[in-house]
Amino acid sequence: METRIIKLCIHGDSRGKLVAIEQLKEVPFEIKRVYYIFDTLPNVRRGFHAHKKLEQLLVCTSGECKILLDDGKTRDTVTLNKPTEGILVSGCVWREMFDFSPGAVLMVLASDYYDESDYIRDYDEFLKKNGKEEYGV
Ligand code: T46
């Protein structure tokens, strides 16, 4: 699975805390796009796709949410609930986001501009591309 947790450094003083993320430093790619997901209801599940090339760092800057990551062979669920920790997702990994707490904000730094042709939104197509057999999902 081409994913890993990235710990982000806190610059704190008596006024509060600050986290900085720079391209090719905390993230191993050039940042072309930033988006964030908020006001997602607790019973909503989003995502349901993989990317062909895009690399992303996902940080839950406020509240909590869960991310299911599936490379066609193994499935992991990661809980994001710290503004100082993100999950780096590279390679063709199926993702679903769910269990958003009230007020959760999921910020995503992406290596490229939005491009619908980079999405694989069909799970069978994803498994075929990864050369894996479906395994009872
Ligand atoms: C991902 C997960 C973590 C844009 O117009 N520009 C954008 O940059 C993005 C990300 C989305 N959109 C439009 C496309 C749809 O009409 O916003 C709408 C919602 O997008 P989507 O259904 O793809 O959202 P999620 O939450 O299922 O997935 C998003 C990202 O699309 C995806 O790359 O990895 O968050």
PDB file of N, CA, C and O in Angstrom, residues 22-98:
ATOM      1  N   GLU A  22       5.001  22.661   3.222  1.00  0.00           N
ATOM      2  CA  GLU A  22       5.624  23.179   2.004  1.00  0.00           C
ATOM      3  C   GLU A  22       5.840  22.041   1.010  1.00  0.00           C
ATOM      4  O   GLU A  22       6.137  20.904   1.393  1.00  0.00           O
ATOM      5  N   GLN A  23       5.713  22.392  -0.270  1.00  0.00           N
ATOM      6  CA  GLN A  23       5.921  21.389  -1.312  1.00  0.00           C
ATOM      7  C   GLN A  23       7.371  20.908  -1.306  1.00  0.00           C
ATOM      8  O   GLN A  23       8.278  21.674  -0.996  1.00  0.00           O
ATOM      9  N   LEU A  24       7.544  19.639  -1.617  1.00  0.00           N
ATOM     10  CA  LEU A  24       8.859  18.992  -1.689  1.00  0.00           C
ATOM     11  C   LEU A  24       9.588  18.994  -0.346  1.00  0.00           C
ATOM     12  O   LEU A  24      10.781  18.716  -0.282  1.00  0.00           O
ATOM     13  N   LYS A  25       8.865  19.355   0.721  1.00  0.00           N
ATOM     14  CA  LYS A  25       9.425  19.239   2.069  1.00  0.00           C
ATOM     15  C   LYS A  25       8.541  18.281   2.867  1.00  0.00           C
ATOM     16  O   LYS A  25       8.793  17.085   2.882  1.00  0.00           O
ATOM     17  N   GLU A  26       7.473  18.801   3.470  1.00  0.00           N
ATOM     18  CA  GLU A  26       6.569  17.889   4.203  1.00  0.00           C
ATOM     19  C   GLU A  26       5.832  16.951   3.244  1.00  0.00           C
ATOM     20  O   GLU A  26       5.445  15.847   3.631  1.00  0.00           O
ATOM     21  N   VAL A  27       5.572  17.431   2.021  1.00  0.00           N
ATOM     22  CA  VAL A  27       4.966  16.545   1.007  1.00  0.00           C
ATOM     23  C   VAL A  27       5.966  16.341  -0.127  1.00  0.00           C
ATOM     24  O   VAL A  27       6.663  17.287  -0.509  1.00  0.00           O
ATOM     25  N   PRO A  28       6.038  15.118  -0.678  1.00  0.00           N
ATOM     26  CA  PRO A  28       7.074  14.821  -1.668  1.00  0.00           C
ATOM     27  C   PRO A  28       6.692  15.220  -3.096  1.00  0.00           C
ATOM     28  O   PRO A  28       7.209  14.657  -4.045  1.00  0.00           O
ATOM     29  N   PHE A  29       5.741  16.153  -3.228  1.00  0.00           N
ATOM     30  CA  PHE A  29       5.319  16.571  -4.574  1.00  0.00           C
ATOM     31  C   PHE A  29       5.097  18.081  -4.588  1.00  0.00           C
ATOM     32  O   PHE A  29       5.041  18.726  -3.527  1.00  0.00           O
ATOM     33  N   GLU A  30       4.977  18.627  -5.790  1.00  0.00           N
ATOM     34  CA  GLU A  30       4.626  20.043  -5.930  1.00  0.00           C
ATOM     35  C   GLU A  30       3.124  20.185  -5.728  1.00  0.00           C
ATOM     36  O   GLU A  30       2.348  19.430  -6.322  1.00  0.00           O
ATOM     37  N   ILE A  31       2.725  21.133  -4.902  1.00  0.00           N
ATOM     38  CA  ILE A  31       1.298  21.286  -4.574  1.00  0.00           C
ATOM     39  C   ILE A  31       0.636  22.164  -5.640  1.00  0.00           C
ATOM     40  O   ILE A  31       0.956  23.343  -5.772  1.00  0.00           O
ATOM     41  N   LYS A  32      -0.279  21.556  -6.406  1.00  0.00           N
ATOM     42  CA  LYS A  32      -0.965  22.323  -7.461  1.00  0.00           C
ATOM     43  C   LYS A  32      -2.377  22.737  -7.033  1.00  0.00           C
ATOM     44  O   LYS A  32      -2.988  23.586  -7.668  1.00  0.00           O
ATOM     45  N   ARG A  33      -2.892  22.068  -5.980  1.00  0.00           N
ATOM     46  CA  ARG A  33      -4.304  22.317  -5.628  1.00  0.00           C
ATOM     47  C   ARG A  33      -4.516  22.013  -4.150  1.00  0.00           C
ATOM     48  O   ARG A  33      -3.897  21.088  -3.614  1.00  0.00           O
ATOM     49  N   VAL A  34      -5.353  22.817  -3.532  1.00  0.00           N
ATOM     50  CA  VAL A  34      -5.791  22.566  -2.149  1.00  0.00           C
ATOM     51  C   VAL A  34      -7.307  22.614  -2.147  1.00  0.00           C
ATOM     52  O   VAL A  34      -7.900  23.512  -2.752  1.00  0.00           O
ATOM     53  N   TYR A  35      -7.939  21.625  -1.523  1.00  0.00           N
ATOM     54  CA  TYR A  35      -9.393  21.699  -1.335  1.00  0.00           C
ATOM     55  C   TYR A  35      -9.725  21.164   0.045  1.00  0.00           C
ATOM     56  O   TYR A  35      -8.882  20.526   0.685  1.00  0.00           O
ATOM     57  N   TYR A  36     -10.900  21.474   0.528  1.00  0.00           N
ATOM     58  CA  TYR A  36     -11.293  20.955   1.825  1.00  0.00           C
ATOM     59  C   TYR A  36     -12.765  20.587   1.830  1.00  0.00           C
ATOM     60  O   TYR A  36     -13.574  21.168   1.114  1.00  0.00           O
ATOM     61  N   ILE A  37     -13.044  19.583   2.633  1.00  0.00           N
ATOM     62  CA  ILE A  37     -14.381  19.004   2.714  1.00  0.00           C
ATOM     63  C   ILE A  37     -14.916  19.323   4.102  1.00  0.00           C
ATOM     64  O   ILE A  37     -14.240  19.068   5.102  1.00  0.00           O
ATOM     65  N   PHE A  38     -16.094  19.901   4.187  1.00  0.00           N
ATOM     66  CA  PHE A  38     -16.676  20.264   5.485  1.00  0.00           C
ATOM     67  C   PHE A  38     -18.192  20.144   5.406  1.00  0.00           C
ATOM     68  O   PHE A  38     -18.741  19.914   4.325  1.00  0.00           O
ATOM     69  N   ASP A  39     -18.845  20.254   6.551  1.00  0.00           N
ATOM     70  CA  ASP A  39     -20.310  20.103   6.631  1.00  0.00           C
ATOM     71  C   ASP A  39     -20.767  18.752   6.091  1.00  0.00           C
ATOM     72  O   ASP A  39     -21.843  18.651   5.495  1.00  0.00           O
ATOM     73  N   THR A  40     -19.932  17.722   6.239  1.00  0.00           N
ATOM     74  CA  THR A  40     -20.339  16.374   5.816  1.00  0.00           C
ATOM     75  C   THR A  40     -21.055  15.711   6.992  1.00  0.00           C
ATOM     76  O   THR A  40     -20.534  15.723   8.109  1.00  0.00           O
ATOM     77  N   LEU A  41     -22.227  15.165   6.754  1.00  0.00           N
ATOM     78  CA  LEU A  41     -23.010  14.568   7.837  1.00  0.00           C
ATOM     79  C   LEU A  41     -22.379  13.245   8.291  1.00  0.00           C
ATOM     80  O   LEU A  41     -21.718  12.563   7.495  1.00  0.00           O
ATOM     81  N   PRO A  42     -22.582  12.879   9.590  1.00  0.00           N
ATOM     82  CA  PRO A  42     -21.913  11.694  10.152  1.00  0.00           C
ATOM     83  C   PRO A  42     -22.248  10.384   9.415  1.00  0.00           C
ATOM     84  O   PRO A  42     -21.457   9.461   9.394  1.00  0.00           O
ATOM     85  N   ASN A  43     -23.431  10.308   8.826  1.00  0.00           N
ATOM     86  CA  ASN A  43     -23.832   9.048   8.176  1.00  0.00           C
ATOM     87  C   ASN A  43     -23.484   9.025   6.686  1.00  0.00           C
ATOM     88  O   ASN A  43     -23.900   8.122   5.962  1.00  0.00           O
ATOM     89  N   VAL A  44     -22.711   9.997   6.243  1.00  0.00           N
ATOM     90  CA  VAL A  44     -22.388  10.086   4.807  1.00  0.00           C
ATOM     91  C   VAL A  44     -21.037   9.439   4.539  1.00  0.00           C
ATOM     92  O   VAL A  44     -20.093   9.577   5.320  1.00  0.00           O
ATOM     93  N   ARG A  45     -20.943   8.726   3.438  1.00  0.00           N
ATOM     94  CA  ARG A  45     -19.687   8.125   2.977  1.00  0.00           C
ATOM     95  C   ARG A  45     -19.364   8.730   1.624  1.00  0.00           C
ATOM     96  O   ARG A  45     -20.241   8.800   0.752  1.00  0.00           O
ATOM     97  N   ARG A  46     -18.152   9.181   1.448  1.00  0.00           N
ATOM     98  CA  ARG A  46     -17.773   9.822   0.190  1.00  0.00           C
ATOM     99  C   ARG A  46     -16.539   9.139  -0.386  1.00  0.00           C
ATOM    100  O   ARG A  46     -15.979   8.262   0.220  1.00  0.00           O
ATOM    101  N   GLY A  47     -16.103   9.632  -1.505  1.00  0.00           N
ATOM    102  CA  GLY A  47     -14.933   9.043  -2.141  1.00  0.00           C
ATOM    103  C   GLY A  47     -15.373   7.996  -3.152  1.00  0.00           C
ATOM    104  O   GLY A  47     -15.900   8.325  -4.193  1.00  0.00           O
ATOM    105  N   PHE A  48     -15.158   6.723  -2.837  1.00  0.00           N
ATOM    106  CA  PHE A  48     -15.501   5.611  -3.736  1.00  0.00           C
ATOM    107  C   PHE A  48     -14.804   5.770  -5.083  1.00  0.00           C
ATOM    108  O   PHE A  48     -15.425   5.724  -6.135  1.00  0.00           O
ATOM    109  N   HIS A  49     -13.506   6.003  -5.030  1.00  0.00           N
ATOM    110  CA  HIS A  49     -12.732   6.080  -6.270  1.00  0.00           C
ATOM    111  C   HIS A  49     -11.249   5.883  -5.953  1.00  0.00           C
ATOM    112  O   HIS A  49     -10.839   5.922  -4.794  1.00  0.00           O
ATOM    113  N   ALA A  50     -10.487   5.671  -7.019  1.00  0.00           N
ATOM    114  CA  ALA A  50      -9.019   5.671  -6.929  1.00  0.00           C
ATOM    115  C   ALA A  50      -8.534   6.721  -7.929  1.00  0.00           C
ATOM    116  O   ALA A  50      -9.297   7.187  -8.782  1.00  0.00           O
ATOM    117  N   HIS A  51      -7.263   7.070  -7.815  1.00  0.00           N
ATOM    118  CA  HIS A  51      -6.667   7.975  -8.794  1.00  0.00           C
ATOM    119  C   HIS A  51      -5.582   7.228  -9.559  1.00  0.00           C
ATOM    120  O   HIS A  51      -4.857   6.417  -8.994  1.00  0.00           O
ATOM    121  N   LYS A  52      -5.466   7.547 -10.845  1.00  0.00           N
ATOM    122  CA  LYS A  52      -4.432   6.891 -11.659  1.00  0.00           C
ATOM    123  C   LYS A  52      -3.055   7.426 -11.303  1.00  0.00           C
ATOM    124  O   LYS A  52      -2.098   6.668 -11.158  1.00  0.00           O
ATOM    125  N   LYS A  53      -2.930   8.754 -11.173  1.00  0.00           N
ATOM    126  CA  LYS A  53      -1.604   9.353 -10.960  1.00  0.00           C
ATOM    127  C   LYS A  53      -1.526  10.285  -9.760  1.00  0.00           C
ATOM    128  O   LYS A  53      -0.436  10.519  -9.247  1.00  0.00           O
ATOM    129  N   LEU A  54      -2.647  10.854  -9.368  1.00  0.00           N
ATOM    130  CA  LEU A  54      -2.631  11.930  -8.359  1.00  0.00           C
ATOM    131  C   LEU A  54      -2.041  11.459  -7.026  1.00  0.00           C
ATOM    132  O   LEU A  54      -2.314  10.351  -6.569  1.00  0.00           O
ATOM    133  N   GLU A  55      -1.242  12.337  -6.419  1.00  0.00           N
ATOM    134  CA  GLU A  55      -0.764  12.107  -5.050  1.00  0.00           C
ATOM    135  C   GLU A  55      -1.413  13.158  -4.164  1.00  0.00           C
ATOM    136  O   GLU A  55      -1.556  14.317  -4.586  1.00  0.00           O
ATOM    137  N   GLN A  56      -1.749  12.747  -2.943  1.00  0.00           N
ATOM    138  CA  GLN A  56      -2.443  13.684  -2.064  1.00  0.00           C
ATOM    139  C   GLN A  56      -2.008  13.491  -0.611  1.00  0.00           C
ATOM    140  O   GLN A  56      -1.683  12.386  -0.194  1.00  0.00           O
ATOM    141  N   LEU A  57      -2.060  14.598   0.135  1.00  0.00           N
ATOM    142  CA  LEU A  57      -1.918  14.527   1.586  1.00  0.00           C
ATOM    143  C   LEU A  57      -3.251  14.957   2.184  1.00  0.00           C
ATOM    144  O   LEU A  57      -3.748  16.047   1.872  1.00  0.00           O
ATOM    145  N   LEU A  58      -3.820  14.093   3.024  1.00  0.00           N
ATOM    146  CA  LEU A  58      -5.111  14.371   3.658  1.00  0.00           C
ATOM    147  C   LEU A  58      -4.867  14.692   5.130  1.00  0.00           C
ATOM    148  O   LEU A  58      -4.234  13.894   5.835  1.00  0.00           O
ATOM    149  N   VAL A  59      -5.380  15.839   5.566  1.00  0.00           N
ATOM    150  CA  VAL A  59      -5.226  16.245   6.970  1.00  0.00           C
ATOM    151  C   VAL A  59      -6.596  16.663   7.485  1.00  0.00           C
ATOM    152  O   VAL A  59      -7.253  17.516   6.874  1.00  0.00           O
ATOM    153  N   CYS A  60      -7.010  16.071   8.596  1.00  0.00           N
ATOM    154  CA  CYS A  60      -8.269  16.502   9.210  1.00  0.00           C
ATOM    155  C   CYS A  60      -7.904  17.639  10.172  1.00  0.00           C
ATOM    156  O   CYS A  60      -7.437  17.394  11.282  1.00  0.00           O
ATOM    157  N   THR A  61      -8.059  18.870   9.719  1.00  0.00           N
ATOM    158  CA  THR A  61      -7.571  20.021  10.500  1.00  0.00           C
ATOM    159  C   THR A  61      -8.473  20.311  11.698  1.00  0.00           C
ATOM    160  O   THR A  61      -8.052  20.987  12.633  1.00  0.00           O
ATOM    161  N   SER A  62      -9.684  19.799  11.657  1.00  0.00           N
ATOM    162  CA  SER A  62     -10.616  20.009  12.766  1.00  0.00           C
ATOM    163  C   SER A  62     -11.539  18.799  12.847  1.00  0.00           C
ATOM    164  O   SER A  62     -11.985  18.301  11.814  1.00  0.00           O
ATOM    165  N   GLY A  63     -11.818  18.313  14.047  1.00  0.00           N
ATOM    166  CA  GLY A  63     -12.712  17.170  14.209  1.00  0.00           C
ATOM    167  C   GLY A  63     -12.050  15.870  13.783  1.00  0.00           C
ATOM    168  O   GLY A  63     -10.822  15.729  13.821  1.00  0.00           O
ATOM    169  N   GLU A  64     -12.879  14.948  13.345  1.00  0.00           N
ATOM    170  CA  GLU A  64     -12.375  13.593  13.050  1.00  0.00           C
ATOM    171  C   GLU A  64     -13.098  12.999  11.846  1.00  0.00           C
ATOM    172  O   GLU A  64     -14.274  13.267  11.625  1.00  0.00           O
ATOM    173  N   CYS A  65     -12.392  12.189  11.094  1.00  0.00           N
ATOM    174  CA  CYS A  65     -13.043  11.357  10.074  1.00  0.00           C
ATOM    175  C   CYS A  65     -12.184  10.119   9.850  1.00  0.00           C
ATOM    176  O   CYS A  65     -11.037  10.060  10.300  1.00  0.00           O
ATOM    177  N   LYS A  66     -12.778   9.144   9.192  1.00  0.00           N
ATOM    178  CA  LYS A  66     -12.045   7.908   8.904  1.00  0.00           C
ATOM    179  C   LYS A  66     -11.843   7.787   7.396  1.00  0.00           C
ATOM    180  O   LYS A  66     -12.696   8.221   6.609  1.00  0.00           O
ATOM    181  N   ILE A  67     -10.704   7.170   7.032  1.00  0.00           N
ATOM    182  CA  ILE A  67     -10.386   6.982   5.615  1.00  0.00           C
ATOM    183  C   ILE A  67     -10.119   5.490   5.402  1.00  0.00           C
ATOM    184  O   ILE A  67      -9.210   4.926   6.031  1.00  0.00           O
ATOM    185  N   LEU A  68     -10.895   4.884   4.529  1.00  0.00           N
ATOM    186  CA  LEU A  68     -10.617   3.502   4.132  1.00  0.00           C
ATOM    187  C   LEU A  68      -9.709   3.552   2.908  1.00  0.00           C
ATOM    188  O   LEU A  68      -9.969   4.294   1.954  1.00  0.00           O
ATOM    189  N   LEU A  69      -8.619   2.781   2.969  1.00  0.00           N
ATOM    190  CA  LEU A  69      -7.649   2.746   1.870  1.00  0.00           C
ATOM    191  C   LEU A  69      -7.491   1.303   1.424  1.00  0.00           C
ATOM    192  O   LEU A  69      -7.271   0.413   2.251  1.00  0.00           O
ATOM    193  N   ASP A  70      -7.591   1.088   0.137  1.00  0.00           N
ATOM    194  CA  ASP A  70      -7.632  -0.269  -0.413  1.00  0.00           C
ATOM    195  C   ASP A  70      -6.767  -0.272  -1.669  1.00  0.00           C
ATOM    196  O   ASP A  70      -7.036   0.494  -2.608  1.00  0.00           O
ATOM    197  N   ASP A  71      -5.708  -1.085  -1.677  1.00  0.00           N
ATOM    198  CA  ASP A  71      -4.848  -1.141  -2.870  1.00  0.00           C
ATOM    199  C   ASP A  71      -5.193  -2.339  -3.751  1.00  0.00           C
ATOM    200  O   ASP A  71      -4.420  -2.704  -4.633  1.00  0.00           O
ATOM    201  N   GLY A  72      -6.338  -2.979  -3.477  1.00  0.00           N
ATOM    202  CA  GLY A  72      -6.750  -4.132  -4.263  1.00  0.00           C
ATOM    203  C   GLY A  72      -6.274  -5.438  -3.637  1.00  0.00           C
ATOM    204  O   GLY A  72      -6.678  -6.514  -4.056  1.00  0.00           O
ATOM    205  N   LYS A  73      -5.445  -5.331  -2.619  1.00  0.00           N
ATOM    206  CA  LYS A  73      -4.879  -6.509  -1.968  1.00  0.00           C
ATOM    207  C   LYS A  73      -5.145  -6.439  -0.462  1.00  0.00           C
ATOM    208  O   LYS A  73      -5.553  -7.399   0.161  1.00  0.00           O
ATOM    209  N   THR A  74      -4.886  -5.265   0.110  1.00  0.00           N
ATOM    210  CA  THR A  74      -5.158  -5.065   1.536  1.00  0.00           C
ATOM    211  C   THR A  74      -6.002  -3.810   1.722  1.00  0.00           C
ATOM    212  O   THR A  74      -5.947  -2.890   0.908  1.00  0.00           O
ATOM    213  N   ARG A  75      -6.767  -3.838   2.819  1.00  0.00           N
ATOM    214  CA  ARG A  75      -7.619  -2.697   3.167  1.00  0.00           C
ATOM    215  C   ARG A  75      -7.242  -2.234   4.554  1.00  0.00           C
ATOM    216  O   ARG A  75      -7.087  -3.053   5.452  1.00  0.00           O
ATOM    217  N   ASP A  76      -7.096  -0.919   4.723  1.00  0.00           N
ATOM    218  CA  ASP A  76      -6.781  -0.331   6.025  1.00  0.00           C
ATOM    219  C   ASP A  76      -7.751   0.799   6.267  1.00  0.00           C
ATOM    220  O   ASP A  76      -8.124   1.492   5.325  1.00  0.00           O
ATOM    221  N   THR A  77      -8.098   0.995   7.530  1.00  0.00           N
ATOM    222  CA  THR A  77      -8.873   2.188   7.868  1.00  0.00           C
ATOM    223  C   THR A  77      -8.053   3.030   8.823  1.00  0.00           C
ATOM    224  O   THR A  77      -7.549   2.531   9.830  1.00  0.00           O
ATOM    225  N   VAL A  78      -7.901   4.292   8.472  1.00  0.00           N
ATOM    226  CA  VAL A  78      -7.098   5.223   9.262  1.00  0.00           C
ATOM    227  C   VAL A  78      -8.037   6.280   9.836  1.00  0.00           C
ATOM    228  O   VAL A  78      -8.920   6.767   9.131  1.00  0.00           O
ATOM    229  N   THR A  79      -7.859   6.593  11.116  1.00  0.00           N
ATOM    230  CA  THR A  79      -8.623   7.689  11.714  1.00  0.00           C
ATOM    231  C   THR A  79      -7.761   8.945  11.696  1.00  0.00           C
ATOM    232  O   THR A  79      -6.626   8.923  12.171  1.00  0.00           O
ATOM    233  N   LEU A  80      -8.299   9.998  11.105  1.00  0.00           N
ATOM    234  CA  LEU A  80      -7.591  11.282  11.110  1.00  0.00           C
ATOM    235  C   LEU A  80      -8.286  12.200  12.108  1.00  0.00           C
ATOM    236  O   LEU A  80      -9.492  12.468  11.982  1.00  0.00           O
ATOM    237  N   ASN A  81      -7.557  12.646  13.116  1.00  0.00           N
ATOM    238  CA  ASN A  81      -8.186  13.521  14.124  1.00  0.00           C
ATOM    239  C   ASN A  81      -7.182  14.508  14.731  1.00  0.00           C
ATOM    240  O   ASN A  81      -7.402  15.014  15.819  1.00  0.00           O
ATOM    241  N   LYS A  82      -6.080  14.741  14.005  1.00  0.00           N
ATOM    242  CA  LYS A  82      -5.084  15.687  14.514  1.00  0.00           C
ATOM    243  C   LYS A  82      -4.671  16.640  13.388  1.00  0.00           C
ATOM    244  O   LYS A  82      -4.340  16.176  12.290  1.00  0.00           O
ATOM    245  N   PRO A  83      -4.619  17.933  13.671  1.00  0.00           N
ATOM    246  CA  PRO A  83      -4.146  18.866  12.635  1.00  0.00           C
ATOM    247  C   PRO A  83      -2.648  18.757  12.398  1.00  0.00           C
ATOM    248  O   PRO A  83      -2.096  19.429  11.526  1.00  0.00           O
ATOM    249  N   THR A  84      -1.998  17.883  13.175  1.00  0.00           N
ATOM    250  CA  THR A  84      -0.543  17.725  13.075  1.00  0.00           C
ATOM    251  C   THR A  84      -0.159  16.406  12.413  1.00  0.00           C
ATOM    252  O   THR A  84       0.996  15.982  12.489  1.00  0.00           O
ATOM    253  N   GLU A  85      -1.125  15.762  11.785  1.00  0.00           N
ATOM    254  CA  GLU A  85      -0.844  14.449  11.188  1.00  0.00           C
ATOM    255  C   GLU A  85      -1.670  14.303   9.916  1.00  0.00           C
ATOM    256  O   GLU A  85      -2.844  14.650   9.904  1.00  0.00           O
ATOM    257  N   GLY A  86      -1.034  13.809   8.872  1.00  0.00           N
ATOM    258  CA  GLY A  86      -1.776  13.598   7.633  1.00  0.00           C
ATOM    259  C   GLY A  86      -1.458  12.225   7.073  1.00  0.00           C
ATOM    260  O   GLY A  86      -0.494  11.572   7.491  1.00  0.00           O
ATOM    261  N   ILE A  87      -2.267  11.804   6.115  1.00  0.00           N
ATOM    262  CA  ILE A  87      -1.958  10.540   5.426  1.00  0.00           C
ATOM    263  C   ILE A  87      -1.647  10.874   3.965  1.00  0.00           C
ATOM    264  O   ILE A  87      -2.400  11.563   3.289  1.00  0.00           O
ATOM    265  N   LEU A  88      -0.480  10.384   3.560  1.00  0.00           N
ATOM    266  CA  LEU A  88      -0.039  10.586   2.190  1.00  0.00           C
ATOM    267  C   LEU A  88      -0.530   9.399   1.366  1.00  0.00           C
ATOM    268  O   LEU A  88      -0.270   8.249   1.720  1.00  0.00           O
ATOM    269  N   VAL A  89      -1.254   9.682   0.310  1.00  0.00           N
ATOM    270  CA  VAL A  89      -1.807   8.606  -0.524  1.00  0.00           C
ATOM    271  C   VAL A  89      -1.260   8.768  -1.938  1.00  0.00           C
ATOM    272  O   VAL A  89      -1.535   9.762  -2.613  1.00  0.00           O
ATOM    273  N   SER A  90      -0.439   7.812  -2.353  1.00  0.00           N
ATOM    274  CA  SER A  90       0.110   7.807  -3.711  1.00  0.00           C
ATOM    275  C   SER A  90      -0.263   6.482  -4.352  1.00  0.00           C
ATOM    276  O   SER A  90      -0.594   5.530  -3.665  1.00  0.00           O
ATOM    277  N   GLY A  91      -0.123   6.436  -5.653  1.00  0.00           N
ATOM    278  CA  GLY A  91      -0.433   5.180  -6.339  1.00  0.00           C
ATOM    279  C   GLY A  91      -1.938   4.994  -6.445  1.00  0.00           C
ATOM    280  O   GLY A  91      -2.719   5.816  -5.975  1.00  0.00           O
ATOM    281  N   CYS A  92      -2.300   3.897  -7.077  1.00  0.00           N
ATOM    282  CA  CYS A  92      -3.708   3.648  -7.371  1.00  0.00           C
ATOM    283  C   CYS A  92      -4.377   2.997  -6.162  1.00  0.00           C
ATOM    284  O   CYS A  92      -4.339   1.769  -6.015  1.00  0.00           O
ATOM    285  N   VAL A  93      -4.922   3.822  -5.273  1.00  0.00           N
ATOM    286  CA  VAL A  93      -5.512   3.339  -4.020  1.00  0.00           C
ATOM    287  C   VAL A  93      -6.977   3.768  -3.966  1.00  0.00           C
ATOM    288  O   VAL A  93      -7.284   4.967  -4.089  1.00  0.00           O
ATOM    289  N   TRP A  94      -7.855   2.794  -3.774  1.00  0.00           N
ATOM    290  CA  TRP A  94      -9.291   3.091  -3.606  1.00  0.00           C
ATOM    291  C   TRP A  94      -9.495   3.738  -2.248  1.00  0.00           C
ATOM    292  O   TRP A  94      -8.924   3.285  -1.254  1.00  0.00           O
ATOM    293  N   ARG A  95     -10.268   4.824  -2.181  1.00  0.00           N
ATOM    294  CA  ARG A  95     -10.485   5.491  -0.894  1.00  0.00           C
ATOM    295  C   ARG A  95     -11.950   5.814  -0.653  1.00  0.00           C
ATOM    296  O   ARG A  95     -12.690   6.125  -1.593  1.00  0.00           O
ATOM    297  N   GLU A  96     -12.333   5.680   0.606  1.00  0.00           N
ATOM    298  CA  GLU A  96     -13.667   6.096   1.046  1.00  0.00           C
ATOM    299  C   GLU A  96     -13.495   6.863   2.347  1.00  0.00           C
ATOM    300  O   GLU A  96     -12.686   6.472   3.186  1.00  0.00           O
ATOM    301  N   MET A  97     -14.229   7.955   2.501  1.00  0.00           N
ATOM    302  CA  MET A  97     -14.143   8.770   3.713  1.00  0.00           C
ATOM    303  C   MET A  97     -15.497   8.703   4.417  1.00  0.00           C
ATOM    304  O   MET A  97     -16.542   8.836   3.768  1.00  0.00           O
ATOM    305  N   PHE A  98     -15.463   8.515   5.731  1.00  0.00           N
ATOM    306  CA  PHE A  98     -16.724   8.326   6.452  1.00  0.00           C
ATOM    307  C   PHE A  98     -16.554   8.680   7.935  1.00  0.00           C
ATOM    308  O   PHE A  98     -15.453   9.021   8.368  1.00  0.00           O
TER     309      PHE A  98
END
